[in-house]
Each structure stands twice: as C-alpha cells, then as structure tokens.
Amino acid sequence: MAGRNNLASNSWSGLASVALGPLVAAIFYSVLYVSPVPFLHRYFMGHPVAYAATVLFFVALVGLIVRHLDTRRQLGIVAGLADSELKPAERTSADLGEHVTHWLDHLAQLPRSERGCQLVHRLEDLLGRQQRRKTTRFLNDDLRDVSDREADQSHDSLQLVRIIVWAIPMLGFLGTVVGITQTLGGLDFSDGQNAVDNLKAGLYVAFDTTALGLVLSVIAIFLQFPVEKKMNHLMATLDQRSIEILSGGFPEESTADQPLQAIAEMNRAVLASVNQLVETQSELWKKTVDSAHDHWTSVVGNAGDQVQSALTEAIELTLQSHAEHVDKTHQNASQQIEQRWKQWQTALSDNARVLMVQQQTLAQQNELLIGTADRAKELAEVRELLQTNTAGLSAMPEMSDAMRSLARAIDLIVDRVPSQSNRSKAA
C-alpha cells in the first residue's frame, strides 16, 4: 500500500512538472519579451534550441519545487505525529492477528491529512505483512525491505530532473553545431567584410546556446542537491520512527502454543544446517579442484620438460650426424683434390720431359741444317768454279756438256738445300 501511494505521489509530481513547466516558461518569455534587456534576449531568444533548453529547465525547476514542498509537508506531518497517536492505547489481545487488526483500525481513524503521511502508509504496510505471516520474526527484514524500496522510489522520483539536467547541455551543443552549419552554409564571399561580419554574428548565436545550456544545467544541479538532501532526511526520519513505533508494540510469541511456528523454526534450523553443509562441501570440492589443478600443472610441466629434453637430444644427435657427414665429405673432397693435383703434377712433368726431348731433337736438326747450309755454300762455290771451268772448256764439246750437266745437278742440290733450311728455321 505504501509503495502504491509513493508511486502515485511520484507520478503526480512528474505530471505537475510537465504541465506547469511549459506554463512557467511561457510566463518567463512573456516578461522577457517586454523587458528591454538585450543581454537576456541574446541568450534566451537567439536560437530555437535556446527556447527548448529554457522550457526543459523550467520543467525540471517545477519538478524540484514540487518535490521540495511535498518533502517539507511530509516532514511537518511526521514531526507533528506523536508515537501515542500512531499506536493503540493498550494491547487488546495476546493474539498477534487480533492485535494487528486493532492497530490498523486505529490508524484508519486518524484524520485524512495525517493518513496521507508516508509514515502512516509505511506502518500500514509493515503491519499488513506481520498479519499475513502470523509472526513478527521477520520484522527486521521487512523494515529493511520497505526502507530500501521507498528509498529507490524516492530516488526515481527525480529521474525526469536528472534526464533534463543531462539533456540541457546536449541541446546547447546541438544548437552550436546547427548554428555553425547554417552560418557556414549561408556565407557569401563576394563581399569579404560582410561575410566576416555574418560569420561572427552566426558564431556568437551558435556558441550562446552552449553557454546557456551549461549555465542552466549547473543551476539545476545546485537546486537538485538540497532537494535530494531533504528527501534523504525524510527517509532517515521515516526509518527511525518506524523502528521506534513497531519495536515492543507486538505481543510476545510462544512457540509452545504455536506448533506450526515450532516446525517452521525447526525447518529453518535444518535449512541453515544444509546450507552450512553445502558450503563445507563446496569448500572441499574447491580444495579438491585446486589440488587436481596443481597436480595437472605439475604433470604438464614435467611433460614439457621431458619433451624439451627429448627434442634437445634429438637435435644434438642430428647436428652431430650432420657435422660428421660434413667432415667426411670435406675429407673426401680434400683427398680427391689432392689426387687430382698429383695427377696434374705428373702430367705436367711428363709434358716437360716430352718438351725437353723435342727441344733436343730440334737442336740436333738445327745443327744438321747448319751443316747442310755449309755444304750448300761449298756446292755454290763448286758451281761457280764449274761455270768458270765450263767457259774455259768450251772448245771441248763433250767436256762442256758433262760440266753443264754437273752444274745443273749442283744447282738443283743448292736450290733444295736452302728451301729445306728455311723450312727447318720456320719450324
């Protein structure tokens, strides 16, 4: 019930801010329109985005004012209500159900203005929970649950204000971007001075939206802080008063008279033991898993070391075999080169001996040719002598023919001897 009332109050506050915010903004612009303040006209009426940011600001402002007034009203009502007014004068029955029913009837008889208080709504909600359970064993849990729920609802009641505080500077940036785009798109550079003046005026208006958005956002944040502080104070006051009123306000419960409650208590004890057993088992499983993890880690590490050592040995053996093979190949190549070198040396020695023999043969032939040349000279002299003698023996025809034949023979010999000598020299 309290939750529904708080939601209704938050909804009413949001509707009031949405409805009254634009109205207040319209009044503000009406006053601003007739006021001769160029500064305000420049910032609040210079761009359509400025109008939107201003309207949102007044929506947030009205929402904060409504929440502040409602919080002050709630605090005043809570402060004016005494504990005796919220509790029945005496316990009418030892039964919890009857006592809670009598308490709820007592709260229903309060004046209408006091019944709308959040403290009364919270008490009705808590009493209804105890009545449905038929026990007060979970009263502390109910107090925490209701307190957390109402604190969340109180925080959510300013959600629209937070969104507006975030959106106002975004609108300012949007106005700056749109203004710059429109200014740059409408520039005419045919007249340089006029273009510069239009650019400056457009940039002034564009950046004014950002300045306005930031200023309004900062103002809204500073106005939001005291309102939230007042609302938190109200929540703390409600928590404290609820505990003071409900503590000691219920009859004592006897488990002997209520077998079902005894069974429920036993079940809770069994559940607690089971939970403890599950936690212990989980811890054991965790230790087992950790131990297995450590074992597998060590096994994997040892296997890695073994694989690494095996790879190292295999690589060393391969490298050693390769080195031996390379050494053996080097030795074979050295032996083949040495054998080839010896063969070349033997061949060179044989060729040298053959050349020496040929040189000796050429020397002997040269000596023979020299002797032949000498004999040719002697034959030439004999030929000349025969020619001389032939001239002297011209009176003797037979001797003259014989001498001529001899001279021709000598000429033939002389002609052949020099040609052979020349051929030997050429060789």
XYZ file of C-alpha atoms in Angstrom:
427
model
C 0.000 0.000 0.000
C 2.785 2.407 0.907
C 4.582 1.585 -2.333
C 1.486 2.337 -4.394
C 0.967 5.635 -2.568
C 4.557 6.660 -3.161
C 4.274 5.765 -6.846
C 1.105 7.831 -7.095
C 2.839 10.759 -5.407
C 5.821 10.473 -7.770
C 3.508 10.272 -10.788
C 1.598 13.353 -9.611
C 4.860 15.222 -9.154
C 6.016 14.290 -12.679
C 2.696 15.316 -14.229
C 2.728 18.608 -12.333
C 6.236 19.418 -13.543
C 5.381 18.531 -17.151
C 2.164 20.567 -17.041
C 3.381 23.594 -15.093
C 6.903 23.773 -16.540
C 5.896 24.986 -20.030
C 3.377 27.382 -18.413
C 6.086 28.929 -16.247
C 8.383 29.111 -19.297
C 5.643 30.915 -21.242
C 5.253 33.426 -18.416
C 9.031 33.907 -18.340
C 9.189 34.591 -22.083
C 6.228 36.948 -21.851
C 8.056 39.007 -19.270
C 11.305 38.736 -21.190
C 9.690 39.848 -24.441
C 8.610 43.184 -22.990
C 11.789 43.735 -20.957
C 14.463 45.979 -22.548
C 17.431 43.712 -21.696
C 19.400 42.841 -24.876
C 21.630 40.505 -22.938
C 18.708 38.247 -21.968
C 17.235 38.486 -25.466
C 20.532 37.365 -26.948
C 20.869 34.238 -24.831
C 17.242 33.142 -24.320
C 15.748 34.209 -27.660
C 18.656 33.976 -30.088
C 18.062 30.415 -31.329
C 15.201 27.843 -31.328
C 17.372 25.467 -29.287
C 17.574 28.140 -26.569
C 13.767 28.068 -26.264
C 13.795 24.257 -25.899
C 16.573 24.327 -23.277
C 14.744 27.021 -21.298
C 11.453 25.110 -21.328
C 13.214 21.935 -20.110
C 14.919 23.910 -17.379
C 11.581 25.237 -16.095
C 10.112 21.708 -16.216
C 12.986 20.491 -14.014
C 12.650 23.564 -11.783
C 8.926 22.977 -11.226
C 9.625 19.282 -10.511
C 12.225 20.210 -7.884
C 9.907 22.764 -6.286
C 7.043 20.261 -6.118
C 9.278 17.583 -4.582
C 10.698 20.085 -2.107
C 7.269 21.265 -0.992
C 5.965 17.698 -0.683
C 9.019 16.653 1.332
C 8.634 19.629 3.678
C 4.948 18.789 4.100
C 5.758 15.151 4.924
C 8.414 16.172 7.431
C 5.969 18.567 9.096
C 3.299 15.874 9.374
C 5.779 13.308 10.734
C 7.078 15.779 13.277
C 3.523 16.600 14.366
C 2.531 12.976 14.894
C 3.362 11.558 18.302
C 4.040 7.875 18.874
C 0.975 7.631 21.070
C -1.214 8.750 18.187
C 0.181 6.006 15.920
C -0.053 3.160 18.464
C -3.148 1.791 20.173
C -3.527 2.754 23.807
C -3.267 -0.849 25.043
C -2.985 -4.379 23.765
C -6.443 -5.727 23.325
C -5.380 -9.343 22.816
C -2.369 -11.588 23.144
C -3.038 -12.935 19.651
C -0.897 -11.251 17.021
C -3.585 -11.232 14.341
C -6.189 -9.546 16.526
C -3.661 -7.043 17.834
C -2.556 -6.045 14.335
C -6.187 -5.737 13.185
C -6.920 -3.425 16.130
C -3.786 -1.394 15.296
C -4.807 -0.993 11.646
C -8.281 0.129 12.736
C -6.651 2.701 14.988
C -4.599 4.071 12.055
C -7.713 4.196 9.886
C -9.362 6.529 12.412
C -6.676 9.194 12.009
C -7.617 12.478 10.292
C -7.477 12.471 6.496
C -4.481 14.843 6.359
C -2.479 12.566 8.661
C -3.497 9.359 6.902
C -1.809 10.635 3.716
C 1.525 10.765 5.517
C 4.230 8.372 4.304
C 4.879 7.240 7.877
C 1.295 6.046 8.241
C 1.460 4.281 4.888
C 4.694 2.559 5.910
C 3.215 1.418 9.230
C 0.141 0.024 7.462
C 2.370 -1.875 5.024
C 4.533 -3.352 7.790
C 1.540 -4.292 9.936
C -0.112 -5.960 6.971
C 2.996 -8.108 6.407
C 3.012 -9.257 10.052
C -0.689 -10.024 9.876
C -0.267 -12.200 6.802
C 2.704 -14.088 8.290
C 1.142 -14.540 11.741
C 4.585 -13.846 13.213
C 6.958 -10.945 13.858
C 10.146 -12.931 13.402
C 10.855 -11.243 10.079
C 10.059 -7.715 11.226
C 13.643 -6.543 10.804
C 13.774 -7.917 7.282
C 10.507 -6.184 6.482
C 11.823 -2.902 7.851
C 14.919 -3.115 5.630
C 12.898 -4.179 2.593
C 10.379 -1.357 2.887
C 13.100 1.193 3.611
C 15.112 0.153 0.543
C 12.029 0.158 -1.671
C 10.915 3.621 -0.613
C 14.468 4.951 -0.950
C 14.567 3.645 -4.510
C 11.193 5.209 -5.239
C 12.384 8.500 -3.778
C 15.458 8.375 -5.969
C 13.373 7.518 -9.043
C 11.067 10.452 -8.378
C 13.853 12.790 -9.604
C 14.639 10.710 -12.675
C 12.976 13.216 -15.012
C 15.023 16.004 -13.448
C 18.251 14.053 -13.933
C 17.408 13.413 -17.574
C 16.711 17.105 -18.128
C 19.953 18.109 -16.391
C 21.794 15.795 -18.785
C 19.816 16.899 -21.848
C 20.139 20.680 -21.437
C 23.895 20.911 -22.230
C 23.402 18.397 -25.044
C 20.804 20.739 -26.540
C 23.281 23.589 -26.189
C 25.901 21.657 -28.135
C 23.287 20.764 -30.730
C 22.404 24.433 -31.146
C 26.079 25.267 -31.594
C 26.527 22.633 -34.295
C 23.349 23.643 -36.130
C 24.188 27.334 -35.872
C 27.704 26.862 -37.214
C 26.393 24.721 -40.079
C 23.766 27.279 -41.050
C 26.257 30.138 -40.778
C 28.882 28.449 -42.937
C 26.266 27.378 -45.468
C 24.883 30.902 -45.880
C 28.179 32.745 -46.287
C 28.687 34.829 -49.426
C 32.386 35.550 -50.002
C 31.763 38.027 -52.803
C 31.809 40.732 -50.133
C 34.654 39.855 -47.762
C 33.862 42.265 -44.920
C 30.171 41.443 -44.959
C 30.984 37.718 -44.942
C 33.244 38.128 -41.893
C 30.560 40.128 -40.048
C 27.904 37.496 -40.806
C 30.273 34.733 -39.696
C 30.968 36.473 -36.379
C 27.280 37.100 -35.737
C 26.393 33.490 -36.556
C 29.126 32.106 -34.312
C 28.004 34.358 -31.458
C 24.496 32.960 -31.653
C 25.760 29.375 -32.046
C 28.040 29.457 -29.015
C 25.436 31.306 -26.961
C 23.275 28.138 -26.967
C 26.104 26.114 -25.448
C 26.744 28.768 -22.798
C 23.033 28.910 -21.948
C 22.778 25.111 -21.733
C 25.774 24.828 -19.419
C 24.558 27.632 -17.132
C 21.031 26.214 -16.853
C 22.403 22.716 -16.226
C 24.674 23.962 -13.428
C 21.798 25.893 -11.836
C 19.576 22.794 -11.977
C 22.301 20.664 -10.369
C 22.738 23.111 -7.496
C 18.977 23.264 -6.993
C 18.718 19.478 -7.090
C 21.236 18.971 -4.271
C 19.221 20.493 -1.371
C 16.055 18.771 -2.565
C 17.756 15.358 -2.536
C 19.268 16.131 0.851
C 15.816 16.969 2.242
C 14.360 13.774 0.729
C 17.136 11.647 2.264
C 16.441 13.292 5.608
C 12.776 12.332 5.265
C 13.712 8.699 4.509
C 16.012 8.561 7.555
C 13.293 10.043 9.749
C 10.756 7.502 8.496
C 13.155 4.641 9.191
C 13.852 5.821 12.712
C 10.202 6.476 13.608
C 9.102 3.134 12.163
C 11.605 1.245 14.293
C 10.660 3.193 17.434
C 6.943 2.664 16.951
C 6.983 -1.019 15.975
C 9.634 -2.229 18.426
C 7.887 -3.584 21.513
C 4.468 -2.958 20.037
C 3.576 -6.618 19.472
C 2.635 -9.350 21.972
C 5.214 -11.962 22.919
C 5.114 -15.121 20.822
C 5.260 -18.602 22.378
C 6.439 -21.444 20.251
C 4.806 -23.957 22.622
C 1.369 -22.585 21.819
C 2.080 -22.465 18.115
C 3.250 -25.868 16.803
C 3.405 -24.642 13.254
C 5.871 -21.930 14.215
C 7.999 -24.506 16.054
C 8.034 -26.676 12.955
C 8.925 -23.646 10.858
C 11.755 -22.829 13.266
C 12.964 -26.422 13.028
C 12.828 -26.238 9.237
C 14.858 -23.040 9.279
C 17.440 -24.721 11.514
C 17.588 -27.705 9.150
C 17.894 -25.337 6.204
C 20.734 -23.495 7.921
C 22.492 -26.815 8.587
C 22.015 -27.855 4.971
C 23.373 -24.527 3.787
C 26.373 -24.942 6.057
C 26.865 -28.491 4.771
C 26.645 -27.257 1.184
C 29.180 -24.536 1.898
C 31.505 -27.103 3.510
C 31.077 -29.473 0.572
C 31.710 -26.612 -1.840
C 34.871 -25.722 0.031
C 36.022 -29.349 -0.115
C 35.261 -29.518 -3.816
C 37.153 -26.275 -4.310
C 40.181 -27.657 -2.476
C 39.956 -30.890 -4.495
C 39.747 -28.994 -7.763
C 42.645 -26.764 -6.742
C 44.710 -29.822 -5.799
C 43.881 -31.516 -9.102
C 44.727 -28.317 -10.911
C 48.105 -28.129 -9.165
C 48.739 -31.808 -9.936
C 47.899 -31.409 -13.600
C 50.007 -28.257 -13.731
C 52.995 -30.165 -12.343
C 52.358 -33.096 -14.691
C 52.115 -30.807 -17.680
C 55.272 -29.013 -16.562
C 57.184 -32.302 -16.217
C 55.910 -33.490 -19.578
C 57.008 -30.218 -21.116
C 60.468 -30.600 -19.600
C 60.695 -34.177 -20.881
C 59.600 -33.155 -24.360
C 62.070 -30.298 -24.327
C 64.955 -32.573 -23.235
C 63.990 -35.194 -25.849
C 63.872 -32.558 -28.566
C 67.215 -31.192 -27.395
C 68.835 -34.648 -27.527
C 67.341 -35.383 -30.944
C 68.547 -32.045 -32.302
C 72.018 -32.604 -30.828
C 72.226 -36.080 -32.402
C 71.045 -34.745 -35.738
C 73.546 -31.899 -35.626
C 76.336 -34.285 -34.653
C 75.483 -36.660 -37.503
C 75.307 -33.762 -39.891
C 78.667 -32.493 -38.684
C 80.238 -35.918 -39.149
C 78.769 -36.167 -42.620
C 80.064 -32.713 -43.496
C 83.529 -33.631 -42.102
C 83.602 -36.848 -44.078
C 82.526 -35.048 -47.247
C 85.250 -32.467 -46.643
C 87.854 -35.181 -46.229
C 86.740 -36.961 -49.406
C 86.814 -33.701 -51.310
C 90.307 -32.941 -49.957
C 91.552 -36.389 -50.994
C 90.066 -36.034 -54.465
C 91.600 -32.599 -54.873
C 94.987 -33.873 -53.687
C 94.775 -36.843 -56.071
C 93.819 -34.557 -58.942
C 96.694 -32.241 -58.054
C 99.136 -35.157 -58.088
C 97.767 -36.246 -61.480
C 98.183 -32.704 -62.776
C 101.747 -32.571 -61.466
C 102.563 -35.964 -63.118
C 101.022 -34.824 -66.385
C 102.980 -31.567 -66.218
C 106.213 -33.494 -65.535
C 105.559 -35.815 -68.470
C 104.823 -32.863 -70.715
C 108.002 -31.162 -69.563
C 110.061 -34.265 -70.382
C 108.413 -34.509 -73.801
C 109.169 -30.855 -74.432
C 112.799 -31.390 -73.417
C 113.099 -34.327 -75.843
C 111.523 -32.276 -78.610
C 113.886 -29.401 -77.804
C 116.888 -31.720 -78.039
C 115.589 -33.084 -81.361
C 115.126 -29.568 -82.664
C 118.643 -28.679 -81.583
C 120.061 -31.699 -83.449
C 118.030 -30.805 -86.536
C 119.291 -27.248 -86.248
C 122.894 -28.484 -86.208
C 122.182 -30.685 -89.213
C 120.652 -27.733 -91.039
C 123.662 -25.594 -90.209
C 125.939 -28.319 -91.648
C 123.682 -28.567 -94.684
C 123.920 -24.822 -95.190
C 127.678 -25.059 -95.067
C 127.625 -27.820 -97.633
C 125.348 -25.664 -99.770
C 127.886 -22.860 -99.678
C 130.597 -25.247 -100.706
C 128.436 -26.522 -103.556
C 127.793 -22.956 -104.648
C 131.493 -22.353 -104.792
C 131.941 -25.572 -106.768
C 129.177 -24.441 -109.133
C 130.948 -21.146 -109.727
C 134.181 -22.988 -110.272
C 132.483 -25.314 -112.723
C 130.991 -22.399 -114.575
C 134.419 -20.870 -114.818
C 135.879 -24.094 -115.997
C 132.999 -24.548 -118.414
C 133.878 -21.302 -120.074
C 137.451 -22.476 -120.394
C 136.433 -25.883 -121.798
C 134.082 -24.556 -124.375
C 136.482 -25.906 -127.023
C 135.805 -29.382 -125.816
C 132.185 -30.108 -126.546
C 131.974 -33.396 -124.651
C 133.588 -31.994 -121.551
C 131.460 -28.916 -121.843
C 128.234 -30.956 -121.837
C 129.404 -33.031 -118.916
C 130.289 -29.931 -116.970
C 126.938 -28.338 -117.782
C 125.121 -31.444 -116.569
C 127.170 -31.437 -113.424
C 126.466 -27.719 -112.949
C 122.706 -28.297 -113.320
C 122.863 -31.082 -110.792
C 124.684 -28.852 -108.398
C 122.110 -26.093 -108.986
C 119.317 -28.445 -108.157
C 121.082 -29.535 -104.999
C 121.741 -25.932 -103.978
C 118.106 -24.912 -104.624
C 116.754 -27.725 -102.485
C 119.193 -27.322 -99.647
C 118.220 -23.671 -98.857
C 114.446 -24.433 -99.027
C 114.821 -27.264 -96.501
C 116.938 -24.978 -94.346
C 114.247 -22.303 -94.435
C 111.525 -24.811 -93.550
C 113.536 -26.040 -90.542
C 114.042 -22.445 -89.387
C 110.355 -21.717 -89.780
C 109.505 -24.812 -87.705
